[in-house]
mmCIF file of C-alpha atoms in Angstrom:
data_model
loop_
_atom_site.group_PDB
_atom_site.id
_atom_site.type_symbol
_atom_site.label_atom_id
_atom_site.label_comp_id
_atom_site.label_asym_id
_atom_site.label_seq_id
_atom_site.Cartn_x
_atom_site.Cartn_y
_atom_site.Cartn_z
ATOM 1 C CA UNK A 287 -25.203 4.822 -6.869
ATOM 2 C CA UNK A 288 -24.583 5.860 -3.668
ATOM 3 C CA UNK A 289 -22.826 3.242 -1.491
ATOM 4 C CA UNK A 290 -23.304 2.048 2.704
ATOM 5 C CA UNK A 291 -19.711 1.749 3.571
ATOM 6 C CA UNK A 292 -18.082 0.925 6.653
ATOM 7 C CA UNK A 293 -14.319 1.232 8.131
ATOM 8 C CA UNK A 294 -12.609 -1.037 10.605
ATOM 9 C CA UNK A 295 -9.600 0.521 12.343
ATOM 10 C CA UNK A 296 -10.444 4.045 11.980
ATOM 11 C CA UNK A 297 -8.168 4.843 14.154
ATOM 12 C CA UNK A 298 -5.374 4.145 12.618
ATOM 13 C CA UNK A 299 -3.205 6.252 10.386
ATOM 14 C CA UNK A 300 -4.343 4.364 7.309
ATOM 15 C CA UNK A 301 -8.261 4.407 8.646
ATOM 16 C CA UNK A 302 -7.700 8.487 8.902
ATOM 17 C CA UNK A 303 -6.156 8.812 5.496
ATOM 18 C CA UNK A 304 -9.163 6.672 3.967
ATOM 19 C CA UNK A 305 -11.642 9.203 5.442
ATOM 20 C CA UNK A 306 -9.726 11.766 4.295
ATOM 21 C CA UNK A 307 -9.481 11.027 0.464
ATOM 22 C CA UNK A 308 -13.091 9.294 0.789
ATOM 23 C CA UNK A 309 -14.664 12.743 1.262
ATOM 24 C CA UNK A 310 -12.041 14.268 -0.810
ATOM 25 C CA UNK A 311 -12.956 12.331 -3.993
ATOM 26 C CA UNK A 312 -16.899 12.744 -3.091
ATOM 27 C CA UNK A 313 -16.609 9.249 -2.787
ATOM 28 C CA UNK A 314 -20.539 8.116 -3.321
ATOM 29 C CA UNK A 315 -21.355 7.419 0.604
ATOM 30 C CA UNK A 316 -25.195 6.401 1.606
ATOM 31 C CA UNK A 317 -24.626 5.551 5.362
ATOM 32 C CA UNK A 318 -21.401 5.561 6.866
ATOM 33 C CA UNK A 319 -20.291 2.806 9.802
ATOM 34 C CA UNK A 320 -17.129 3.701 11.944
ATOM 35 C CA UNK A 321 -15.905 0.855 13.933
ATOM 36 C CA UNK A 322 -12.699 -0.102 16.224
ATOM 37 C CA UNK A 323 -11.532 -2.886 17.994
ATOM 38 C CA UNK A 324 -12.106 -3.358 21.953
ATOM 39 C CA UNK A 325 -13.685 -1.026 24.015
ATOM 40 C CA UNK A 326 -14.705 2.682 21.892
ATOM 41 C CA UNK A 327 -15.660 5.897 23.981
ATOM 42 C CA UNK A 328 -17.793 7.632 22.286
ATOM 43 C CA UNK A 329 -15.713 8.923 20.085
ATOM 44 C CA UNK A 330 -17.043 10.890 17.165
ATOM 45 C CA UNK A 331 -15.189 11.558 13.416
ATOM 46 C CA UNK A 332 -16.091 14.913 10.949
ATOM 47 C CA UNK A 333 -17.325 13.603 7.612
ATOM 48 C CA UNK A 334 -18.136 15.751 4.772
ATOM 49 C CA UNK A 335 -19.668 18.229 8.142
ATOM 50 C CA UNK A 336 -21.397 15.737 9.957
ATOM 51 C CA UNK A 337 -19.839 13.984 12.917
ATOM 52 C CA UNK A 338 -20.416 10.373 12.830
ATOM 53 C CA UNK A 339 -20.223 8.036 15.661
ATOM 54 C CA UNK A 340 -17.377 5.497 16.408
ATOM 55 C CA UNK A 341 -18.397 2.221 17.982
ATOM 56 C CA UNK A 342 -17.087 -1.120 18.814
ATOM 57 C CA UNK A 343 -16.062 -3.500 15.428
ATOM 58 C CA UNK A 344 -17.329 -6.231 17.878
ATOM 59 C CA UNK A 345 -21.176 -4.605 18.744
ATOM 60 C CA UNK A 346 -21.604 -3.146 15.548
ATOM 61 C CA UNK A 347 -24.523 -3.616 13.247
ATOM 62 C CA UNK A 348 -22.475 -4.528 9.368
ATOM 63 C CA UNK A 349 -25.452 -6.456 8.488
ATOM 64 C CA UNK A 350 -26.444 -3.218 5.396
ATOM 65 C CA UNK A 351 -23.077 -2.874 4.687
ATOM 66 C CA UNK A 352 -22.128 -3.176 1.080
ATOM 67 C CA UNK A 353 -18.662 -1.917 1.385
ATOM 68 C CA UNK A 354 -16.139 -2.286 3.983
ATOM 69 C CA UNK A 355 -12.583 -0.784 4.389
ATOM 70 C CA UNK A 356 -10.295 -3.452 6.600
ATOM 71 C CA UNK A 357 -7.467 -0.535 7.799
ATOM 72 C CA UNK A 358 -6.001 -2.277 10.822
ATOM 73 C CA UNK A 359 -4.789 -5.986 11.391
ATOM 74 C CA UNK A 360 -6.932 -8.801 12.871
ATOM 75 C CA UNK A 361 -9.918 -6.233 12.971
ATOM 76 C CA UNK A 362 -11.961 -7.574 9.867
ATOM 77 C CA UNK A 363 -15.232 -8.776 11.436
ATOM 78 C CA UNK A 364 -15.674 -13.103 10.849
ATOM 79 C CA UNK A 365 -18.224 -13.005 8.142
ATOM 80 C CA UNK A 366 -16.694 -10.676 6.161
ATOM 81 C CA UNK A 367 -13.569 -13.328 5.623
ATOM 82 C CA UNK A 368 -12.026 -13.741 2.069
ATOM 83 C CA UNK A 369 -13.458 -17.395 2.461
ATOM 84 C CA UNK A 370 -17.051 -16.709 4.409
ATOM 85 C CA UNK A 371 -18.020 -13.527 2.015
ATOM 86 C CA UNK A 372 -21.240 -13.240 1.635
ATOM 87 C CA UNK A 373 -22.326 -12.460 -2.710
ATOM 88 C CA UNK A 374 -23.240 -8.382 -2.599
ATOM 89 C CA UNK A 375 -20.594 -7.572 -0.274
ATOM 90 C CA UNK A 376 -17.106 -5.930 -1.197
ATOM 91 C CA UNK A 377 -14.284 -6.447 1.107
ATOM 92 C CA UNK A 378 -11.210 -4.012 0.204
ATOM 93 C CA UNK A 379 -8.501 -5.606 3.253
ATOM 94 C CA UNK A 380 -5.782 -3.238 3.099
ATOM 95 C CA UNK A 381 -4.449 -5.020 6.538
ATOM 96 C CA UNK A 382 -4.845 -8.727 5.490
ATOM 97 C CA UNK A 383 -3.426 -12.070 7.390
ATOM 98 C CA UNK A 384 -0.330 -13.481 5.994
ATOM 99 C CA UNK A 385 -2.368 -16.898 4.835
ATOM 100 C CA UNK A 386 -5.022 -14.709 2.768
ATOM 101 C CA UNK A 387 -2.332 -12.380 1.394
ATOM 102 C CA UNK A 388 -1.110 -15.590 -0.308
ATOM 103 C CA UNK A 389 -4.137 -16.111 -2.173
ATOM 104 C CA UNK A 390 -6.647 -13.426 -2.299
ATOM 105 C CA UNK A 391 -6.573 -11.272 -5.257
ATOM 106 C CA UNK A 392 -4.126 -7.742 -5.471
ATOM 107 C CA UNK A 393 -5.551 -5.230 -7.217
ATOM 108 C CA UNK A 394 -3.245 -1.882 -8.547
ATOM 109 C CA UNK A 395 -5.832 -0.201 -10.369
ATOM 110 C CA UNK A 396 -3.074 0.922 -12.655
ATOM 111 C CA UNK A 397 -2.463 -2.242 -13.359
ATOM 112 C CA UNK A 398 -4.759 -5.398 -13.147
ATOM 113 C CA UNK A 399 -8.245 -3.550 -12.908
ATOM 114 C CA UNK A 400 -9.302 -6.031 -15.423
ATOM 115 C CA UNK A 401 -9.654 -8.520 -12.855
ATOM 116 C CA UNK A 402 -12.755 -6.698 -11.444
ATOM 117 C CA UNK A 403 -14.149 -5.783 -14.995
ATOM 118 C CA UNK A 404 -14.105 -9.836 -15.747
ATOM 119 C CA UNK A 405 -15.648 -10.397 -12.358
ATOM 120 C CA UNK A 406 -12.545 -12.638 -11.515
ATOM 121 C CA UNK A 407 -13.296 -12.302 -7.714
ATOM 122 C CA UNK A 408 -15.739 -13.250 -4.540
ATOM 123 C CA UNK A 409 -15.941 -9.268 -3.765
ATOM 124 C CA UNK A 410 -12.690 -9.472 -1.638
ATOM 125 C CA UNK A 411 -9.492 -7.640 -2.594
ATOM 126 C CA UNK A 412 -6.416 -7.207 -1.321
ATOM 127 C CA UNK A 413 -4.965 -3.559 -1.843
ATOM 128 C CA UNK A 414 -0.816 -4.610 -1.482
ATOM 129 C CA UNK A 415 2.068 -3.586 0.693
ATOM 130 C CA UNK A 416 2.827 0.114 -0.063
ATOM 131 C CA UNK A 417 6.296 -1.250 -2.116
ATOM 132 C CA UNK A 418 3.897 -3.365 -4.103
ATOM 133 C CA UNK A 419 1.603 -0.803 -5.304
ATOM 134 C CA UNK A 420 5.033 1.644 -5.997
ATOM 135 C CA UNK A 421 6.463 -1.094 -7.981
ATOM 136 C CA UNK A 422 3.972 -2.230 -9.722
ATOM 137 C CA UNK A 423 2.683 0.881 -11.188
ATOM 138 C CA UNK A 424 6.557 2.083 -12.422
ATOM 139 C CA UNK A 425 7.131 -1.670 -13.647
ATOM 140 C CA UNK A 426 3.811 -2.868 -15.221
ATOM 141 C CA UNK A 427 4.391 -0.779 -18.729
ATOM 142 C CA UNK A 428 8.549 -1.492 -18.461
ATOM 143 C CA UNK A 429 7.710 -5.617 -18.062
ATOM 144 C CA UNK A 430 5.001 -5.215 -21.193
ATOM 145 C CA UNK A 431 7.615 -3.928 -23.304
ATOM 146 C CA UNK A 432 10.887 -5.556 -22.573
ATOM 147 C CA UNK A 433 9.762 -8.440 -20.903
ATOM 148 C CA UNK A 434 11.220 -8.455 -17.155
ATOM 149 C CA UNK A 435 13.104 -11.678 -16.079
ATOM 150 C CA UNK A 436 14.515 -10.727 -13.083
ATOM 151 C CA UNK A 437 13.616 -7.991 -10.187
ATOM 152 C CA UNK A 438 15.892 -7.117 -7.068
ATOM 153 C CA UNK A 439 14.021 -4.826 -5.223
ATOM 154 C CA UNK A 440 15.133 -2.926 -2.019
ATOM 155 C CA UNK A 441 12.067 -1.810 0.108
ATOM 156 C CA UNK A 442 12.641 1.533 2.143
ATOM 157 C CA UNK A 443 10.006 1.844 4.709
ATOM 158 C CA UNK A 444 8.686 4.481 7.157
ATOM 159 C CA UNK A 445 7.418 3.975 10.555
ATOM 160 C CA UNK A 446 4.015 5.133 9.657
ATOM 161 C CA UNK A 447 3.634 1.327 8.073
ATOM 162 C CA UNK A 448 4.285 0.117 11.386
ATOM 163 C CA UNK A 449 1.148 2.479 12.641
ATOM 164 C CA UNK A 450 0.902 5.203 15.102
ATOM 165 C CA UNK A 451 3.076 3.372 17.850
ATOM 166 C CA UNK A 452 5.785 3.387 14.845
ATOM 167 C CA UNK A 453 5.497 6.918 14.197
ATOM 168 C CA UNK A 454 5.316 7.363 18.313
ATOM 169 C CA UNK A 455 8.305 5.561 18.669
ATOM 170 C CA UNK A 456 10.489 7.408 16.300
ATOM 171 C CA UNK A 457 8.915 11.054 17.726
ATOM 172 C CA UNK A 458 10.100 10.424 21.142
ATOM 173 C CA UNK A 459 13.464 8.611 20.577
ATOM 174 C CA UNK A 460 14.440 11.374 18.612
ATOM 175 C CA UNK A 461 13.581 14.167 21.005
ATOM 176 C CA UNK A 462 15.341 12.210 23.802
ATOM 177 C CA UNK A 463 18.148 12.313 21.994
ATOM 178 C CA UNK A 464 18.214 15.890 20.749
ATOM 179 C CA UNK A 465 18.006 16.628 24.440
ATOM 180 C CA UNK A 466 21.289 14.745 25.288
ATOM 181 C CA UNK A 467 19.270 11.628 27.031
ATOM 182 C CA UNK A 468 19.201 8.164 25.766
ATOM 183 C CA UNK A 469 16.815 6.737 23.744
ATOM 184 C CA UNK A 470 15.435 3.379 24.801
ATOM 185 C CA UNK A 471 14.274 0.984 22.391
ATOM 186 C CA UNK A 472 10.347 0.617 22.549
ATOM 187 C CA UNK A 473 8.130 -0.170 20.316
ATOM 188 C CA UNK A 474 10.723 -1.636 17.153
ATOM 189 C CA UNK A 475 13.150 -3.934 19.503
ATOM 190 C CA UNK A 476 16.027 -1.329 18.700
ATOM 191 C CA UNK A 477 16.429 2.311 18.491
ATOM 192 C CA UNK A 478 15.319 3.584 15.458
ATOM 193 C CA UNK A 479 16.045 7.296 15.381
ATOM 194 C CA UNK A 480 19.123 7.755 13.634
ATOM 195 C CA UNK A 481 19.667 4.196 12.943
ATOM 196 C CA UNK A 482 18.353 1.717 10.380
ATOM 197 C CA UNK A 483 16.880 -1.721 10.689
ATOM 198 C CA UNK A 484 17.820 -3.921 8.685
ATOM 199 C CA UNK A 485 14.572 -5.819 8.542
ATOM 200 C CA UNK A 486 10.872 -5.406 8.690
ATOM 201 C CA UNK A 487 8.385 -8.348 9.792
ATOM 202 C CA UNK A 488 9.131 -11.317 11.129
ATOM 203 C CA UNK A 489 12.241 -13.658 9.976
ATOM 204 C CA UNK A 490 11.032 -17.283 8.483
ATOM 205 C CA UNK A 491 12.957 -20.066 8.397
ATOM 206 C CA UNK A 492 14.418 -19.335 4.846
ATOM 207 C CA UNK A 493 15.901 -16.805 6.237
ATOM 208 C CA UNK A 494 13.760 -13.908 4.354
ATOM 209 C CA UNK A 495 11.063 -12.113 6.437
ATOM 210 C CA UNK A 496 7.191 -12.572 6.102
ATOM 211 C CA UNK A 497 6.885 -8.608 4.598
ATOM 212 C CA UNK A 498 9.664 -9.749 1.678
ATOM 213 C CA UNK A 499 7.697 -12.939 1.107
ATOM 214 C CA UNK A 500 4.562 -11.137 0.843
ATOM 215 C CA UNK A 501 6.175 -8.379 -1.226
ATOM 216 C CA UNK A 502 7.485 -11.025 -3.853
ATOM 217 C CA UNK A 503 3.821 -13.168 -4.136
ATOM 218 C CA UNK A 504 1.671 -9.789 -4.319
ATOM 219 C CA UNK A 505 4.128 -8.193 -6.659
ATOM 220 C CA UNK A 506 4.107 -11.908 -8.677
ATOM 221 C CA UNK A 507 0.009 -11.556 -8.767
ATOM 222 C CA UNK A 508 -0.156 -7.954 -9.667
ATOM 223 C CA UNK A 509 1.889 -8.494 -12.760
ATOM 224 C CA UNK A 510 0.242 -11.601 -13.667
ATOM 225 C CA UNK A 511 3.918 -13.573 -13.656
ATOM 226 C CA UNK A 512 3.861 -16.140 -11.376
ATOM 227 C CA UNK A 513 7.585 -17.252 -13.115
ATOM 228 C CA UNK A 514 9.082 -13.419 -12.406
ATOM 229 C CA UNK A 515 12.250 -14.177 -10.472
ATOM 230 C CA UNK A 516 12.582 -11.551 -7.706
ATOM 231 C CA UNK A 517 14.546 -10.625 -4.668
ATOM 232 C CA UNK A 518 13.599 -8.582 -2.002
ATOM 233 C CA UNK A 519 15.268 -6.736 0.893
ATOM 234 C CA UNK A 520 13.175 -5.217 3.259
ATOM 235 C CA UNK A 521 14.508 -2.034 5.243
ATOM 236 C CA UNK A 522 13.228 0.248 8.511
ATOM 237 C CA UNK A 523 14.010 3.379 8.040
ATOM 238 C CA UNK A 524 13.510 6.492 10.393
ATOM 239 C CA UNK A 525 11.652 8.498 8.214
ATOM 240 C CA UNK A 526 7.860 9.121 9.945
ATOM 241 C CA UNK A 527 6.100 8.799 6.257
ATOM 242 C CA UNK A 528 6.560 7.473 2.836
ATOM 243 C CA UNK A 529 7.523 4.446 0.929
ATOM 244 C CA UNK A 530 10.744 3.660 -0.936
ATOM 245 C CA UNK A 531 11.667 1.423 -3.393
ATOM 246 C CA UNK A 532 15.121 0.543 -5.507
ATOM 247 C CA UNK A 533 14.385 -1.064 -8.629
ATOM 248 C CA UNK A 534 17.050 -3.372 -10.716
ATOM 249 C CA UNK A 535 15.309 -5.103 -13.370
ATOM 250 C CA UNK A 536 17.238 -7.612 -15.818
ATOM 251 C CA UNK A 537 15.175 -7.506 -19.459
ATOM 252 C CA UNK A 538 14.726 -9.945 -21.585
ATOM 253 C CA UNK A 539 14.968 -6.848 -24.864
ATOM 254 C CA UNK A 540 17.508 -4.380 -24.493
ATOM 255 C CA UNK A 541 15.931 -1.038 -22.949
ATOM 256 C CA UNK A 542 16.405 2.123 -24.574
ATOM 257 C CA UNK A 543 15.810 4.908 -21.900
ATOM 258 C CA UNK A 544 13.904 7.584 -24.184
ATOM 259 C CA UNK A 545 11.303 5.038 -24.485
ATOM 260 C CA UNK A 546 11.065 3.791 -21.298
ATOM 261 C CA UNK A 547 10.764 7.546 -19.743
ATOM 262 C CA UNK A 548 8.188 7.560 -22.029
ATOM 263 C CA UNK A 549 6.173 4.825 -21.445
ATOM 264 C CA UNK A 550 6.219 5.753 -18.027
ATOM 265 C CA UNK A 551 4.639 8.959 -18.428
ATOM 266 C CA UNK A 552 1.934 8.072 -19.969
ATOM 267 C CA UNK A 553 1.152 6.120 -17.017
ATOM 268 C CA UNK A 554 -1.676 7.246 -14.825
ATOM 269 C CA UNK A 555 0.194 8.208 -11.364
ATOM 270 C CA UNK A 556 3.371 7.596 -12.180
ATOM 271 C CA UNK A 557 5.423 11.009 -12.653
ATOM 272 C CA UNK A 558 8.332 10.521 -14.258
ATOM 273 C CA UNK A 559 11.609 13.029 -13.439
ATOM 274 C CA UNK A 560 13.517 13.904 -16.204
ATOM 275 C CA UNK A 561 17.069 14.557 -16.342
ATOM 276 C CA UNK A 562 18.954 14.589 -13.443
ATOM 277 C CA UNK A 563 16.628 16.075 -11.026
ATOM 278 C CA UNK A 564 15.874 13.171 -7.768
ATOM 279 C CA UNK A 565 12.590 12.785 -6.076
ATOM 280 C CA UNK A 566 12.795 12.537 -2.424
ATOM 281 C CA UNK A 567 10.427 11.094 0.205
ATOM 282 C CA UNK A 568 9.511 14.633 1.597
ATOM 283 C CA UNK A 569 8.534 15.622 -2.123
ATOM 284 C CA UNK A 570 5.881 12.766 -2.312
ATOM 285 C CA UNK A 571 4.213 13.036 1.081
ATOM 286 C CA UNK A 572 0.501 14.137 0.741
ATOM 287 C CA UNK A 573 0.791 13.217 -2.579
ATOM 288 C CA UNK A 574 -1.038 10.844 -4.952
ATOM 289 C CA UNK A 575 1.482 9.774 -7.158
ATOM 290 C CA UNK A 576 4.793 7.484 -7.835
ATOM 291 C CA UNK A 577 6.970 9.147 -8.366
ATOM 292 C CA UNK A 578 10.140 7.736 -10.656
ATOM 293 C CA UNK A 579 14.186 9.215 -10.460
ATOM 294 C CA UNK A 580 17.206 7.939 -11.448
ATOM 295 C CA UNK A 581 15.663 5.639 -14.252
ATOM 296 C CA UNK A 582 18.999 4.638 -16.017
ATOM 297 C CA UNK A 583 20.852 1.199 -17.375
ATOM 298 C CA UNK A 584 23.140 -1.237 -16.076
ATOM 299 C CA UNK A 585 26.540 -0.290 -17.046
ATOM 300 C CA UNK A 586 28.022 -2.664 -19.764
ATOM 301 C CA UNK A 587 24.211 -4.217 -19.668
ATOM 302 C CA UNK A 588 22.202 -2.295 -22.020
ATOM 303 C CA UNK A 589 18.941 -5.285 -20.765
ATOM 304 C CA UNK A 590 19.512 -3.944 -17.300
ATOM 305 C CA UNK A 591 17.409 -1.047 -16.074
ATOM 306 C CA UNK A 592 17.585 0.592 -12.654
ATOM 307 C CA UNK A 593 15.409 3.367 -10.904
ATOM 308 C CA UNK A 594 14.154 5.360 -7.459
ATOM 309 C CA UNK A 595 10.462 5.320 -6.559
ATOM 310 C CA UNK A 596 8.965 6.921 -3.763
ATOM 311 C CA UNK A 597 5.634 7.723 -2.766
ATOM 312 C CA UNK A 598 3.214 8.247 -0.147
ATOM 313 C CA UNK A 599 2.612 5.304 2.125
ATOM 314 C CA UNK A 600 -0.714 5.843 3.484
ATOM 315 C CA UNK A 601 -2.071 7.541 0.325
ATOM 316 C CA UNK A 602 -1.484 5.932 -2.859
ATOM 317 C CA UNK A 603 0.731 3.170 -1.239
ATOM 318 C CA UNK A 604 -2.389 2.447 1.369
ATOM 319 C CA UNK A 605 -5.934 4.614 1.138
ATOM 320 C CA UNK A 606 -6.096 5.629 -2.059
ATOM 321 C CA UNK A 607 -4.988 3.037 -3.869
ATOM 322 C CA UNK A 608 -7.991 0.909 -1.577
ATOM 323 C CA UNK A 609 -10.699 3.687 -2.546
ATOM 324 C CA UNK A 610 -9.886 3.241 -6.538
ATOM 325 C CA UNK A 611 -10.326 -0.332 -6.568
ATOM 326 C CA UNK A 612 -13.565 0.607 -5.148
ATOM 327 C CA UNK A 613 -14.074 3.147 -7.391
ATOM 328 C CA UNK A 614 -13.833 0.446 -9.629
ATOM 329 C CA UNK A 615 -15.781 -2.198 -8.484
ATOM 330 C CA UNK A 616 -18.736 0.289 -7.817
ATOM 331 C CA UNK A 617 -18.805 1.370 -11.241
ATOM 332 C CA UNK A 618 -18.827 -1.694 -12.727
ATOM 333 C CA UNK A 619 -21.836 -2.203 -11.143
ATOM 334 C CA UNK A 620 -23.718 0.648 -12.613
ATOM 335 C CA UNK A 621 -22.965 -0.508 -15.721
#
């Protein structure tokens, strides 16, 4: 069944990666429609050896569009709106509005691709924050088996989930200041070369930001535990790709760590490292897997387990994790 599919924002890091893997995967494509936002110059993108024209998301013709990738903020086109979806379309909003990340439905493949087997949907999915989808791939199998009551989770981010600007930003402060000049804060308020922010998103009036709120419902939906107690810190880090996340899970069963690294490996794209051996963010990038370190228990807690997951942001954290869902959903409808 070969598929019409468009992308919004194929500009943007996460709309290059989705072309990437698309084509990559052999990804069933009929007709492909490139769009950005504002004012496009003829720009033209190489897909599987055919150049395909980009034109503007707000002249362009979606209306034989079955599929559409939503890769950059505020770019989705009106009708194709979790609550104006026309029946026939599939929406995959890897960029969505904080008021339809509260609601629409997350989808790890890993995890919850029951959802679209039931049909538990209007065609529009949310693939998560990057932390989400790490998370929720290492913890799904772990909260199955000794029953998870409480999550602190620490959320390590690159500037390439702030975009190209973020990955700009962090380029140019740091060669300023390898050359002995000073770096001016741009693009994230404060320098972030050689420096760490201690926040990402905007800061609400609990005092948590909009990214940790939205990492704590998506990670709730994913796992299908809306009473999961979690806490989430959000962190900028000056790394140019990859996502991080610290895991401390309190169990309701005590967890016995043979099992558990088991468990995890027979997880599809989660690999588990044994011993003593880390993973690091530069091991992950351009990768399509979670990777999982450091998996050990609390001391004196034998129901607390901790771990390191890392993987890459705009791949399995972003794009890919978007192009299996609609692997997914396309499949289903063959059947």
């Amino acid at each position: 069944m070969s598929v019409v599919v468009a992308v919004t924002g194929v500009s943007t890091l996460l709309g290059e990666n989705l072309l990437e893997i698309l084509e990559s995967r052999a990804f069933p494509v009929a007709r492909l429609l490139l769009t950005d936002p504002g004012e496009v110059k003829g720009r033209s993108v190489m897909f599987s050896g055919h150049a395909t024209r980009v034109v503007s998301a707000e002249t362009a013709d979606f209306s034989d569009v079955e599929l559409v990738f939503n890769c950059q903020p505020d770019a989705l086109p009106e009708q194709f709106a979790a609550t104006q979806l026309d029946s026939g379309v599939c929406v995959i909003d890897l960029c969505p509005d904080v008021e339809v990340a509260q609601t629409a439905l997350c989808v790890v493949p890993e995890v919850n691709s029951e959802l679209i087997r039931t049909g538990v949907h209007n065609g529009y999915y949310v693939s998560p924050a990057p932390a989400v989808v790490a998370a929720a791939a290492v913890l799904a199998t772990l909260h199955e088996r000794f029953k998870l009551l409480r999550l602190n989770l620490t959320s390590l981010s690159s500037v390439a989930e702030a975009g190209k600007k973020g990955v700009e930003a962090l380029a140019s402060e740091t060669a300023k200041l390898l050359n002995g000049r000073d770096a001016e804060a741009s693009f994230f308020g404060q320098q972030i070369a050689f420096n760490l922010l201690p926040l990402t998103g905007k800061v609400t009036e609990s005092g948590a930001t909009d990214t940790e709120t939205q990492i704590i419902t998506q990670l709730r939906r994913v796992l299908n535990d809306e009473q999961l107690e979690i806490a989430v810190s959000s962190l900028q880090l000056p790394l140019f790709y990859g996502q991080n996340v610290v895991l401390h899970a309190e169990c309701q069963f005590p967890v016995d760590l043979n099992e558990a690294q088991s468990l995890l490996r027979q997880v599809p794209g989660v690999s588990c490292i044994a011993d003593q051996i880390c993973s690091a963010v530069a091991n992950a990038a351009g990768k399509d897997e979670v990777f999982v370190s450091r998996l050990r228990t609390e001391p004196d807690n034998d129901c607390g387990i901790m771990l390191f997951a890392v993987t890459d942001s705009m791949r399995k954290g972003g794009a890919l994790n978007a192009i299996q869902i609609a692997e997914q959903v396309f499949t289903q409808l063959d059947h």
